[in-house]
Coordinates of C-alpha atoms and ligand atoms in Angstrom, one line a residue:
M2 CA 263.4 -5.6 -16.0
S3 CA 259.7 -4.9 -15.4
R4 CA 258.1 -2.6 -18.0
R5 CA 255.8 -1.3 -15.4
P6 CA 256.5 2.3 -14.5
R7 CA 256.6 3.1 -10.8
L8 CA 253.8 5.2 -9.4
E9 CA 255.9 7.4 -7.2
N10 CA 258.1 8.4 -10.1
F11 CA 255.3 10.4 -11.7
R12 CA 255.4 14.1 -11.3
R13 CA 251.8 14.9 -11.9
I14 CA 249.0 12.4 -11.5
V15 CA 245.2 12.6 -12.3
V16 CA 243.1 10.1 -10.4
K17 CA 239.6 9.5 -11.7
V18 CA 237.0 8.2 -9.3
G19 CA 233.7 6.9 -10.5
S20 CA 230.3 7.2 -8.8
S21 CA 229.9 3.5 -8.2
L22 CA 233.1 3.5 -6.1
L23 CA 232.4 6.6 -4.2
I24 CA 228.7 6.2 -3.4
D25 CA 227.2 3.1 -1.8
S26 CA 224.2 2.3 -4.1
D27 CA 222.0 0.9 -1.3
A28 CA 222.6 3.6 1.4
G29 CA 223.0 6.4 -1.2
E30 CA 225.8 7.8 0.9
V31 CA 229.6 8.2 0.4
R32 CA 231.7 5.2 1.3
A33 CA 233.5 7.1 4.0
S34 CA 236.2 4.7 5.1
W35 CA 237.1 3.8 1.5
L36 CA 237.3 7.5 0.7
Q37 CA 239.5 8.2 3.7
A38 CA 241.9 5.4 2.7
L39 CA 242.0 6.8 -0.9
A40 CA 242.7 10.3 0.5
A41 CA 245.6 8.8 2.6
D42 CA 247.1 7.3 -0.6
I43 CA 246.7 10.7 -2.4
A44 CA 248.3 12.5 0.5
K45 CA 251.2 10.1 0.5
L46 CA 251.9 10.8 -3.2
H47 CA 251.3 14.5 -2.7
N48 CA 253.7 14.6 0.2
G49 CA 256.3 12.7 -1.8
G50 CA 256.3 15.7 -4.1
S51 CA 253.9 14.7 -6.9
D52 CA 251.1 17.0 -8.0
L53 CA 247.7 15.4 -7.7
L54 CA 244.4 16.1 -9.4
I55 CA 241.1 14.4 -8.8
V56 CA 238.3 13.9 -11.3
S57 CA 235.4 12.9 -9.2
S58 CA 231.9 11.7 -10.3
G59 CA 229.1 11.3 -7.9
S60 CA 227.1 14.5 -8.0
I61 CA 224.0 13.0 -9.6
A62 CA 224.1 9.8 -7.4
L63 CA 224.6 11.8 -4.2
G64 CA 222.0 14.5 -5.1
R65 CA 219.5 11.8 -5.9
S66 CA 219.9 10.2 -2.5
R67 CA 219.9 13.5 -0.6
L68 CA 216.7 14.5 -2.4
K69 CA 215.3 11.0 -1.8
L70 CA 214.3 10.6 -5.4
P71 CA 212.7 7.3 -6.4
R72 CA 214.9 4.7 -8.2
G73 CA 214.7 4.6 -12.0
P74 CA 216.0 6.7 -14.8
L75 CA 216.0 10.5 -14.4
K76 CA 215.1 13.0 -17.1
L77 CA 217.9 15.4 -18.2
E78 CA 216.6 18.3 -16.1
E79 CA 216.1 16.0 -13.2
S80 CA 219.7 14.8 -13.3
Q81 CA 220.9 18.3 -13.6
A82 CA 218.9 19.5 -10.6
A83 CA 220.1 16.4 -8.7
A84 CA 223.7 17.3 -9.6
A85 CA 223.2 20.8 -8.2
V86 CA 222.4 19.3 -4.8
G87 CA 225.0 16.5 -5.0
Q88 CA 227.9 18.6 -6.2
I89 CA 227.8 20.8 -3.1
A90 CA 227.9 17.7 -0.9
L91 CA 230.6 16.1 -3.0
A92 CA 232.9 19.2 -2.9
R93 CA 232.5 19.4 0.9
I94 CA 233.4 15.7 1.3
W95 CA 236.5 16.0 -0.8
S96 CA 237.5 19.2 1.0
E97 CA 237.2 17.5 4.4
V98 CA 239.0 14.3 3.6
L99 CA 241.9 16.2 2.0
D100 CA 241.9 18.7 4.9
D101 CA 242.5 15.8 7.3
H102 CA 245.9 15.6 5.6
G103 CA 246.5 19.3 5.6
I104 CA 245.8 19.6 1.9
G105 CA 243.6 22.3 0.4
A106 CA 241.1 21.3 -2.3
G107 CA 239.9 23.5 -5.1
Q108 CA 236.7 22.8 -7.0
I109 CA 236.7 23.1 -10.8
L110 CA 233.6 22.4 -12.9
V111 CA 234.0 22.2 -16.6
T112 CA 231.9 21.6 -19.7
L113 CA 233.0 20.2 -23.0
Q114 CA 232.9 23.7 -24.5
D115 CA 235.4 24.9 -21.9
T116 CA 238.0 22.5 -23.2
E117 CA 237.1 22.5 -26.9
E118 CA 237.4 26.2 -27.2
R119 CA 241.1 27.1 -27.0
R120 CA 240.8 30.4 -25.1
R121 CA 238.6 28.8 -22.3
Y122 CA 240.9 25.8 -22.3
L123 CA 243.9 27.9 -21.7
N124 CA 242.1 29.8 -19.0
A125 CA 241.2 26.6 -17.2
R126 CA 244.7 25.3 -17.6
S127 CA 246.3 28.3 -16.0
T128 CA 243.9 28.1 -13.0
I129 CA 244.9 24.5 -12.6
A130 CA 248.5 25.4 -12.8
K131 CA 248.1 28.0 -10.2
L132 CA 246.4 25.6 -7.8
L133 CA 249.1 23.1 -8.2
E134 CA 251.8 25.7 -7.7
W135 CA 250.0 26.5 -4.4
R136 CA 250.1 22.7 -3.6
A137 CA 246.3 22.5 -3.6
V138 CA 244.5 19.5 -5.1
P139 CA 242.0 20.4 -7.9
V140 CA 238.8 18.4 -7.6
I141 CA 237.2 18.4 -11.0
N142 CA 233.8 17.3 -12.3
E143 CA 231.7 18.1 -15.3
N144 CA 229.4 21.1 -14.7
D145 CA 226.4 18.9 -15.0
T146 CA 223.9 21.6 -14.1
V147 CA 224.6 23.6 -17.2
A148 CA 225.9 21.1 -19.7
T149 CA 223.2 20.4 -22.2
N150 CA 223.1 17.3 -24.3
E151 CA 225.1 18.8 -27.2
I152 CA 227.9 20.1 -25.0
R153 CA 228.3 17.2 -22.6
Y154 CA 231.2 15.0 -22.0
G155 CA 228.7 12.6 -20.6
D156 CA 231.3 10.4 -19.0
N157 CA 234.1 11.4 -16.7
D158 CA 236.6 8.9 -18.3
R159 CA 237.1 11.2 -21.3
L160 CA 236.9 14.3 -19.2
A161 CA 239.7 12.9 -17.0
A162 CA 241.8 12.3 -20.1
R163 CA 241.2 15.8 -21.4
V164 CA 242.1 17.2 -17.9
A165 CA 245.2 15.1 -17.8
T166 CA 246.5 16.3 -21.1
M167 CA 245.4 19.9 -20.3
A168 CA 247.4 19.8 -17.0
S169 CA 250.4 18.1 -18.8
A170 CA 250.0 15.2 -16.3
D171 CA 252.3 12.3 -16.9
L172 CA 249.9 9.7 -15.5
L173 CA 246.1 9.2 -15.5
V174 CA 244.7 6.6 -13.1
L175 CA 241.2 5.4 -13.8
L176 CA 239.9 3.7 -10.7
S177 CA 237.3 1.3 -11.9
D178 CA 235.0 -1.5 -10.8
I179 CA 237.2 -3.9 -12.8
D180 CA 241.0 -4.3 -12.4
G181 CA 242.0 -3.7 -16.0
L182 CA 241.4 -4.6 -19.6
Y183 CA 240.8 -8.3 -20.4
D184 CA 241.3 -10.2 -23.6
A185 CA 237.7 -11.4 -23.4
P186 CA 234.6 -10.5 -21.2
P187 CA 235.7 -11.7 -17.8
A188 CA 232.2 -12.1 -16.5
Q189 CA 231.3 -14.7 -19.2
N190 CA 234.7 -16.2 -19.9
P191 CA 236.6 -17.8 -17.0
N192 CA 239.7 -18.0 -19.1
A193 CA 239.8 -14.3 -19.8
R194 CA 243.3 -12.9 -19.1
L195 CA 244.2 -9.4 -18.0
I196 CA 246.4 -7.5 -20.4
P197 CA 249.1 -5.9 -18.2
V198 CA 250.6 -3.5 -20.7
V199 CA 249.1 -1.9 -23.9
D200 CA 251.8 -0.2 -25.9
T201 CA 249.5 1.1 -28.6
V202 CA 245.7 1.3 -28.8
T203 CA 245.3 -0.8 -31.9
S204 CA 242.0 -1.7 -33.6
E205 CA 242.4 -5.1 -31.8
I206 CA 242.5 -3.5 -28.5
E207 CA 239.4 -1.4 -29.4
A208 CA 237.6 -4.6 -30.4
V209 CA 238.5 -6.3 -27.2
A210 CA 237.2 -3.4 -25.2
G211 CA 234.0 -3.4 -27.2
D212 CA 233.4 -7.0 -26.2
A213 CA 234.4 -6.5 -22.6
A214 CA 231.7 -4.0 -21.9
S215 CA 231.0 -5.7 -18.7
E216 CA 230.7 -2.8 -16.4
L217 CA 227.4 -1.5 -15.1
S218 CA 228.6 2.0 -14.5
R219 CA 228.4 4.8 -17.0
G220 CA 231.4 4.8 -19.2
G221 CA 232.3 1.2 -19.4
M222 CA 235.4 -0.1 -21.2
R223 CA 234.7 1.7 -24.4
T224 CA 235.0 5.2 -23.0
K225 CA 238.1 4.1 -21.1
I226 CA 239.8 3.1 -24.3
E227 CA 238.7 6.4 -25.8
A228 CA 240.3 8.1 -22.8
A229 CA 243.5 6.0 -23.3
K230 CA 243.7 7.3 -26.9
I231 CA 243.4 10.9 -25.8
A232 CA 245.8 10.5 -23.0
T233 CA 248.5 8.5 -24.8
T234 CA 248.4 10.7 -27.9
G235 CA 248.8 13.7 -25.7
G236 CA 251.9 12.4 -23.9
T237 CA 250.2 11.0 -20.7
H238 CA 250.5 7.4 -19.6
M239 CA 247.2 5.8 -18.3
L240 CA 246.3 2.9 -16.2
I241 CA 243.1 1.2 -15.3
A242 CA 243.0 -0.4 -11.8
S243 CA 240.4 -1.7 -9.4
G244 CA 239.0 0.9 -7.0
K245 CA 237.0 -1.7 -5.2
I246 CA 239.8 -2.3 -2.7
E247 CA 240.9 -0.1 0.2
H248 CA 244.0 1.9 -0.6
P249 CA 243.7 1.4 -4.3
L250 CA 246.7 3.7 -5.2
Q251 CA 248.9 2.0 -2.6
A252 CA 247.9 -1.4 -4.2
I253 CA 249.1 -0.1 -7.6
A254 CA 252.4 1.1 -6.1
D255 CA 252.8 -2.3 -4.5
G256 CA 252.6 -4.0 -7.9
G257 CA 248.8 -4.9 -7.8
R258 CA 246.9 -5.9 -10.9
C259 CA 246.2 -3.2 -13.5
T260 CA 246.5 -2.4 -17.2
W261 CA 249.0 0.2 -18.3
F262 CA 248.5 2.2 -21.5
L263 CA 251.9 3.6 -22.4
T264 CA 252.5 6.8 -24.3
P265 CA 255.5 7.0 -26.7
A266 CA 258.2 9.0 -25.0
N267 CA 258.3 11.9 -27.6
P268 CA 257.4 15.2 -25.9
V269 CA 254.1 16.6 -27.3
T270 CA 253.7 20.4 -27.5
A271 CA 250.9 22.0 -25.5
R272 CA 249.0 23.0 -28.6
K273 CA 249.2 19.5 -30.0
R274 CA 247.9 18.1 -26.8
W275 CA 244.8 20.2 -27.1
I276 CA 244.3 19.1 -30.7
A277 CA 244.8 15.4 -29.8
G278 CA 242.1 15.7 -27.1
S279 CA 239.4 17.2 -29.4
L280 CA 236.3 15.2 -28.7
E281 CA 234.1 16.8 -31.3
P282 CA 236.0 16.7 -34.6
K283 CA 233.8 18.4 -37.3
G284 CA 234.8 16.2 -40.2
T285 CA 237.0 13.5 -41.7
L286 CA 239.7 13.6 -44.3
T287 CA 240.6 10.2 -45.8
I288 CA 244.1 10.2 -47.3
D289 CA 246.1 7.8 -49.5
A290 CA 248.9 5.5 -48.5
G291 CA 251.6 7.9 -49.7
A292 CA 250.2 10.7 -47.5
V293 CA 250.0 8.3 -44.5
N294 CA 253.7 7.7 -44.9
A295 CA 254.4 11.4 -45.3
L296 CA 252.4 12.3 -42.1
R297 CA 254.2 9.6 -40.1
A298 CA 257.5 11.1 -41.3
G299 CA 256.4 14.4 -39.8
K300 CA 255.3 16.2 -43.0
S301 CA 252.2 18.4 -43.5
L302 CA 249.1 17.0 -45.2
L303 CA 248.9 18.3 -48.8
P304 CA 245.6 18.5 -50.8
A305 CA 247.1 16.0 -53.3
G306 CA 247.0 13.2 -50.7
V307 CA 243.4 13.6 -49.7
I308 CA 241.0 11.2 -51.4
R309 CA 237.8 12.0 -49.5
V310 CA 236.3 14.8 -47.5
D311 CA 233.4 14.3 -45.1
G312 CA 231.5 16.6 -42.8
Q313 CA 230.7 20.2 -42.5
F314 CA 233.7 22.0 -41.1
A315 CA 235.1 25.5 -41.3
R316 CA 238.7 26.6 -41.6
G317 CA 240.4 26.0 -38.2
D318 CA 238.1 23.2 -37.1
A319 CA 239.4 19.9 -35.8
V320 CA 239.1 17.0 -38.2
V321 CA 240.0 13.3 -38.0
V322 CA 242.5 12.1 -40.6
R323 CA 242.0 8.5 -41.7
G324 CA 244.1 6.2 -43.9
P325 CA 242.7 4.4 -47.0
D326 CA 241.7 1.5 -44.7
T327 CA 239.7 4.0 -42.6
R328 CA 242.0 3.6 -39.7
E329 CA 242.6 6.9 -37.7
I330 CA 246.0 8.3 -38.4
G331 CA 245.7 11.5 -36.4
R332 CA 243.8 14.7 -35.9
G333 CA 244.4 18.2 -37.0
L334 CA 243.1 21.7 -37.5
V335 CA 242.2 22.0 -41.2
A336 CA 243.2 25.0 -43.2
Y337 CA 240.2 25.1 -45.5
D338 CA 236.5 24.9 -45.0
A339 CA 234.7 21.7 -46.2
E340 CA 233.6 23.2 -49.5
D341 CA 237.1 24.3 -50.5
A342 CA 238.6 21.1 -49.2
E343 CA 236.3 19.2 -51.5
R344 CA 237.4 21.4 -54.5
I345 CA 241.1 20.9 -54.0
K346 CA 241.3 17.3 -52.8
G347 CA 243.7 15.2 -54.9
R348 CA 245.1 18.3 -56.7
S349 CA 248.7 19.4 -56.8
S350 CA 249.8 22.7 -55.2
P351 CA 249.9 24.8 -58.4
D352 CA 246.3 23.5 -59.2
V353 CA 245.2 24.5 -55.8
M354 CA 246.4 28.0 -56.3
S355 CA 244.5 28.4 -59.5
I356 CA 241.3 26.7 -58.3
L357 CA 241.1 28.9 -55.2
G358 CA 242.7 32.0 -56.7
I359 CA 245.1 32.4 -53.9
S360 CA 248.9 32.2 -53.6
G361 CA 251.0 31.1 -50.6
R362 CA 250.8 28.0 -48.5
S363 CA 248.5 25.3 -49.7
E364 CA 248.7 22.6 -47.0
M365 CA 245.4 21.0 -46.1
I366 CA 246.7 20.6 -42.5
H367 CA 250.0 22.2 -41.5
R368 CA 252.3 19.9 -39.6
D369 CA 252.2 22.2 -36.6
D370 CA 248.4 21.7 -36.5
L371 CA 248.6 18.0 -36.9
V372 CA 248.9 15.2 -34.3
V373 CA 249.8 11.8 -35.6
G374 CA 248.8 9.0 -33.3
P375 CA 251.2 6.3 -32.2
Q376 CA 251.7 3.8 -35.0
G377 CA 250.4 0.3 -34.1
P378 CA 251.5 -2.9 -35.8
E379 CA 249.9 -3.2 -39.2
T380 CA 246.7 -5.2 -39.1
A381 CA 244.9 -6.9 -41.9
K382 CA 241.4 -5.5 -42.0
Ligands
LIG419 N1 229.4 14.0 -13.9 C1 228.6 12.9 -13.4 C2 228.4 12.9 -11.9 O1 229.1 13.6 -11.2 C3 229.3 11.5 -13.7 C4 229.7 11.2 -15.1 C5 230.5 9.9 -15.0 O2 230.6 9.2 -14.0 O3 231.1 9.5 -16.0 O4 227.4 12.4 -11.5

C-alpha cells in the first residue's frame, strides 16, 4: 500500500504560492492562465468539501512592476512601499480568480508579532475560523508595509506553516520552483534523487536541505525545512511540489512527484501548536540525557535535568530545549526568568525552594507548556 496520503482526503488545506510562480519576472505581471488553472484546482477541492486557505507572496514583485521601478535590490522602505501598491493588485487578482468559481476571498495580512503574541494569535485564528465557516477562502500574506526588520517573518514558507498550525489545517502544500527535496543538489548532481516521504525532520534531512539550496527565490530549501518542522510538530502534514506546471494541485492528486513530510498521528492541543510554531524563542535550555528520556515519556522538565541556560528570557517566554548533543528536543514556555533559571539549574526540587524562597511547583517547564518534537532515529554526531 502506498504511504502517500490522498489530497482529497484532507479536511483543511493551506496552499502557499511563491512570487516566482505567480509573477512573470520579465513582464512583471501575473501569470494569468497558470493562476486560473490553480484556482480551478482550489475550487475543485473546495467544492469537494475541504476548507482551503492561500498564502500568497507577490506583493513586492507586483508593486515593483506596477511602479516601473528599476531592477536591482530595493531598500527596506522601498520594498515596503512597493508592497503597498502590489498588495492591492494581488488581493484583487485572487478575489477575481476565485470569484470565477463562485468562491469569496478574504484578505488577511499578518506580521510575526500577530502570531507570536497569544492574544493576537487567537484573534487572527477566530477570524480565519469564521471565514472558513462561511466557506470563504482566506488569502494571506505578511503585512509587508508595516513589518519592520525585527518583526518580519521575511519568508512566506514559515508564515504558511504558522498559518497552517494556527488554522488547525491537516495539510500544508508548498508550491515551489522545485518538485521536492533531493538527496543532493539537483542542479549540480545528475544522480540526485527525490526523497518521496520524510517521516521525521532529522539532522540529516536538515543537512541535505542546506546543501540543496538551489532555488533562486527567497526562502529556498532551508526555510521549507524550517516550515516542515513547525507544521509537523504542530500536527500538520506538509508537502513540497512543483508549481511550475499547470494545475499543480491536480498533478499532486494524480500522484505527481513531490516530497511529503508526515506528522505523527497524535493530536496536538491548540496551545501546544502555538508553542511549537514560535519563531523567536528567547533562549535555550540544554538538558541531560535522563531529562531527554523523561520529556519523551511525557514528563515535565525539572530544574535538576538542566545543564545549561542561554539567552535573556522572562518567565513565560518560549525557549528551545536541546539535548546534551545540542539536538533540539522541543520547545516550551519557561516558568522562570533567565537569572532564576541559572540559579536553580541542576538542583533538586527542595533546593530550588530554598534558593528561590518559594514553595509550590518547581518545574522549569510544565508538561502542558512543552512540545516535544517527533523523535528521529538516533544519529551519531
Ligand atoms: N511577503 C512577500 C511578498 O508578498 C514575499 C515573501 C516570500 O515570498 O517569502 O512579496
